[in-house]
């Protein structure tokens, strides 16, 4: 399975990394890939909750911050975390169709 997924440092999850067309994989391999993806996909909401907690912490820190440079840095970090959350939701939703195929 490691050949079919690679760790995305930014998102903090493994993503599909298929180097050949889907149809070239055996049905068993397809099922294994889909099963593994379902496990990863199921962890995405928990990853998002963790990132939201980080955002909340940074927003609380920002509300007490008087240093302009530090405020800008916190805003940048919050924006990056929000961007990661957005990308995670895209992966979660975009692959629902693929995940549904695993059950047919």
Coordinates of N, CA and C in Angstrom, one line a residue:
X1 N 0.8 -1.2 0.0 CA 0.0 0.0 0.0 C 0.8 1.3 0.0
X2 N 2.0 1.2 0.6 CA 2.9 2.4 0.6 C 3.2 2.9 -0.7
X3 N 3.2 2.1 -1.8 CA 3.5 2.5 -3.1 C 2.3 3.4 -3.7
X4 N 1.1 3.2 -3.1 CA 0.0 3.9 -3.6 C -0.4 5.2 -2.9
X5 N 0.3 5.5 -1.8 CA 0.0 6.6 -1.0 C 1.4 7.3 -0.6
X6 N 1.3 8.6 -0.5 CA 2.5 9.3 0.0 C 2.0 10.4 1.0
X7 N 2.9 10.6 2.0 CA 2.5 11.5 3.1 C 2.7 12.9 2.6
X8 N 1.6 13.7 2.8 CA 1.6 15.1 2.5 C 1.9 15.9 3.8
X9 N 3.1 16.4 3.9 CA 3.5 17.1 5.1 C 2.6 18.3 5.5
X10 N 2.2 19.0 4.5 CA 1.4 20.2 4.8 C 0.0 19.8 5.3
X11 N -0.6 18.8 4.7 CA -2.0 18.4 5.1 C -1.9 17.4 6.3
X12 N -0.8 16.8 6.5 CA -0.6 15.9 7.7 C -1.3 14.5 7.5
X13 N -1.6 14.1 6.2 CA -2.2 12.9 5.9 C -1.6 12.2 4.7
X14 N -1.8 11.0 4.5 CA -1.4 10.3 3.3 C -2.4 10.6 2.2
X15 N -1.9 10.8 1.0 CA -2.7 11.0 -0.2 C -2.5 10.0 -1.2
X16 N -3.5 9.7 -2.0 CA -3.3 8.7 -3.1 C -2.2 9.2 -4.0
X17 N -1.3 8.2 -4.4 CA -0.2 8.5 -5.3 C -0.2 7.4 -6.4
X18 N -1.2 7.4 -7.2 CA -1.3 6.3 -8.2 C -0.5 6.6 -9.4
X19 N 0.5 5.8 -9.7 CA 1.4 6.0 -10.9 C 0.9 5.4 -12.2
X20 N -0.1 4.5 -12.1 CA -0.7 3.8 -13.2 C -2.2 4.1 -13.2
X21 N -2.8 3.9 -14.4 CA -4.2 4.0 -14.5 C -4.9 3.1 -13.5
X22 N -6.0 3.5 -13.0 CA -6.8 2.8 -12.0 C -7.2 1.4 -12.6
X23 N -7.6 1.3 -13.8 CA -8.0 0.1 -14.4 C -6.9 -0.9 -14.6
X24 N -5.7 -0.5 -14.5 CA -4.5 -1.4 -14.7 C -4.3 -2.2 -13.4
X25 N -4.9 -1.8 -12.3 CA -4.8 -2.5 -11.0 C -5.8 -3.6 -11.0
X26 N -5.4 -4.7 -10.3 CA -6.3 -5.8 -10.2 C -7.4 -5.4 -9.3
X27 N -8.5 -6.1 -9.4 CA -9.7 -5.8 -8.5 C -9.3 -5.9 -7.0
X28 N -8.5 -6.8 -6.6 CA -8.0 -6.9 -5.2 C -7.2 -5.7 -4.8
X29 N -6.3 -5.3 -5.7 CA -5.5 -4.1 -5.4 C -6.4 -2.9 -5.3
X30 N -7.3 -2.8 -6.2 CA -8.3 -1.6 -6.2 C -9.0 -1.6 -4.8
X31 N -9.5 -2.8 -4.4 CA -10.2 -2.9 -3.1 C -9.3 -2.5 -2.0
X32 N -8.0 -3.0 -2.0 CA -7.1 -2.6 -0.9 C -6.8 -1.1 -0.9
X33 N -6.6 -0.5 -2.0 CA -6.4 0.9 -2.1 C -7.6 1.7 -1.6
X34 N -8.8 1.3 -2.0 CA -10.0 2.0 -1.6 C -10.2 1.8 -0.1
X35 N -9.9 0.6 0.5 CA -10.1 0.4 1.9 C -9.1 1.2 2.7
X36 N -7.9 1.3 2.2 CA -6.9 2.1 2.9 C -7.3 3.6 2.8
X37 N -7.7 4.0 1.6 CA -8.2 5.4 1.5 C -9.3 5.7 2.5
X38 N -10.3 4.8 2.6 CA -11.4 5.0 3.5 C -10.9 5.2 4.9
X39 N -9.9 4.5 5.3 CA -9.3 4.7 6.7 C -8.7 6.1 6.8
X40 N -8.0 6.5 5.8 CA -7.4 7.8 5.8 C -8.5 8.9 5.8
X41 N -9.4 8.7 4.9 CA -10.5 9.7 4.7 C -11.3 9.9 6.0
X42 N -11.4 8.8 6.7 CA -12.2 8.8 8.0 C -11.4 9.6 9.1
X43 N -10.1 9.8 8.9 CA -9.3 10.5 9.9 C -9.3 12.0 9.6
X44 N -9.8 12.4 8.4 CA -9.7 13.8 8.0 C -10.5 14.7 9.0
X45 N -11.7 14.4 9.3 CA -12.5 15.3 10.3 C -11.7 15.5 11.6
X46 N -11.1 14.5 12.1 CA -10.3 14.6 13.3 C -9.1 15.6 13.1
X47 N -8.5 15.4 12.0 CA -7.3 16.3 11.6 C -7.8 17.8 11.6
X48 N -9.0 18.0 11.0 CA -9.6 19.3 10.9 C -9.9 19.9 12.3
X49 N -10.4 19.1 13.1 CA -10.7 19.5 14.5 C -9.4 20.0 15.2
X50 N -8.3 19.2 15.0 CA -7.0 19.6 15.6 C -6.6 21.0 15.0
X51 N -6.7 21.2 13.7 CA -6.3 22.4 13.1 C -7.2 23.6 13.6
X52 N -8.5 23.3 13.8 CA -9.4 24.4 14.3 C -9.0 24.8 15.7
X53 N -8.6 23.8 16.5 CA -8.1 24.1 17.8 C -6.9 25.0 17.8
X54 N -6.0 24.7 16.8 CA -4.8 25.6 16.7 C -5.2 27.0 16.3
X55 N -6.2 27.1 15.4 CA -6.7 28.4 15.0 C -7.2 29.2 16.2
X56 N -8.1 28.5 16.9 CA -8.7 29.1 18.1 C -7.6 29.6 19.1
X57 N -6.6 28.8 19.3 CA -5.5 29.2 20.2 C -4.8 30.5 19.6
X58 N -4.5 30.5 18.3 CA -3.8 31.6 17.7 C -4.7 32.8 17.7
X59 N -6.0 32.7 17.5 CA -6.9 33.8 17.6 C -7.0 34.4 19.0
X60 N -7.0 33.5 20.0 CA -6.9 34.0 21.4 C -5.6 34.8 21.6
X61 N -4.5 34.2 21.1 CA -3.2 34.9 21.3 C -3.3 36.3 20.5
X62 N -3.9 36.3 19.4 CA -3.9 37.5 18.6 C -4.7 38.6 19.3
X63 N -5.8 38.2 20.0 CA -6.6 39.2 20.6 C -5.9 39.9 21.7
X64 N -4.8 39.3 22.3 CA -4.0 39.9 23.3 C -2.7 40.5 22.8
X65 N -2.5 40.4 21.6 CA -1.2 40.8 21.0 C -1.2 42.3 20.6
X66 N -0.2 43.0 21.1 CA 0.0 44.4 20.8 C 1.1 44.7 19.8
X67 N 2.0 43.7 19.6 CA 3.0 43.9 18.7 C 2.5 43.6 17.3
X68 N 2.7 44.7 16.4 CA 2.1 44.6 15.1 C 2.7 43.5 14.2
X69 N 4.0 43.3 14.3 CA 4.7 42.3 13.6 C 4.2 40.9 14.0
X70 N 4.1 40.7 15.3 CA 3.6 39.4 15.8 C 2.2 39.2 15.4
X71 N 1.4 40.2 15.4 CA 0.0 40.1 14.9 C -0.1 39.7 13.5
X72 N 0.8 40.3 12.7 CA 0.8 39.9 11.2 C 1.2 38.4 11.1
X73 N 2.2 38.0 11.9 CA 2.6 36.6 11.8 C 1.5 35.6 12.2
X74 N 0.8 36.0 13.3 CA -0.3 35.2 13.7 C -1.4 35.1 12.7
X75 N -1.7 36.2 12.1 CA -2.7 36.3 11.0 C -2.3 35.4 9.8
X76 N -1.0 35.4 9.5 CA -0.5 34.5 8.4 C -0.6 33.1 8.8
X77 N -0.3 32.7 10.0 CA -0.4 31.3 10.5 C -1.9 30.9 10.5
X78 N -2.8 31.7 10.9 CA -4.2 31.4 10.9 C -4.7 31.2 9.5
X79 N -4.3 32.0 8.6 CA -4.7 31.9 7.2 C -4.2 30.6 6.6
X80 N -2.9 30.2 6.9 CA -2.4 29.0 6.4 C -3.1 27.8 7.0
X81 N -3.4 27.8 8.3 CA -4.2 26.7 8.9 C -5.6 26.6 8.2
X82 N -6.2 27.7 8.0 CA -7.5 27.7 7.3 C -7.4 27.2 5.9
X83 N -6.4 27.5 5.2 CA -6.1 26.9 3.9 C -6.0 25.4 3.9
X84 N -5.3 24.9 4.9 CA -5.1 23.5 5.0 C -6.4 22.8 5.3
X85 N -7.2 23.4 6.2 CA -8.6 22.9 6.4 C -9.4 22.8 5.2
X86 N -9.4 23.9 4.4 CA -10.1 23.9 3.1 C -9.6 22.8 2.2
X87 N -8.3 22.6 2.1 CA -7.8 21.5 1.2 C -8.2 20.1 1.7
X88 N -8.2 20.0 3.1 CA -8.6 18.7 3.6 C -10.1 18.4 3.3
X89 N -10.9 19.4 3.5 CA -12.3 19.2 3.1 C -12.5 18.9 1.6
X90 N -11.7 19.5 0.8 CA -11.8 19.2 -0.6 C -11.4 17.7 -0.9
X91 N -10.4 17.2 -0.2 CA -10.0 15.8 -0.4 C -11.1 14.9 0.2
X92 N -11.6 15.3 1.3 CA -12.7 14.5 1.9 C -13.9 14.4 1.0
X93 N -14.3 15.5 0.4 CA -15.5 15.5 -0.4 C -15.3 14.9 -1.8
X94 N -14.1 15.3 -2.4 CA -13.8 14.9 -3.8 C -13.7 13.4 -3.9
X95 N -13.3 12.8 -2.9 CA -13.1 11.3 -2.9 C -14.2 10.5 -2.4
X96 N -15.3 11.2 -2.1 CA -16.5 10.4 -1.6 C -17.0 9.5 -2.7
X97 N -17.0 10.0 -4.0 CA -17.4 9.2 -5.1 C -16.5 8.0 -5.2
X98 N -15.2 8.1 -5.2 CA -14.3 7.0 -5.2 C -14.6 6.0 -4.1
X99 N -14.8 6.6 -2.9 CA -15.0 5.7 -1.7 C -16.3 4.9 -1.9
X100 N -17.3 5.5 -2.5 CA -18.5 4.8 -2.7 C -18.4 3.6 -3.6
X101 N -17.4 3.7 -4.5 CA -17.2 2.6 -5.4 C -16.7 1.4 -4.7
X102 N -16.0 1.6 -3.5 CA -15.5 0.5 -2.8 C -16.5 -0.4 -2.2
X103 N -17.7 0.1 -2.1 CA -18.8 -0.7 -1.5 C -19.7 -1.3 -2.5
X104 N -19.4 -1.2 -3.8 CA -20.2 -1.8 -4.8 C -19.5 -2.9 -5.5

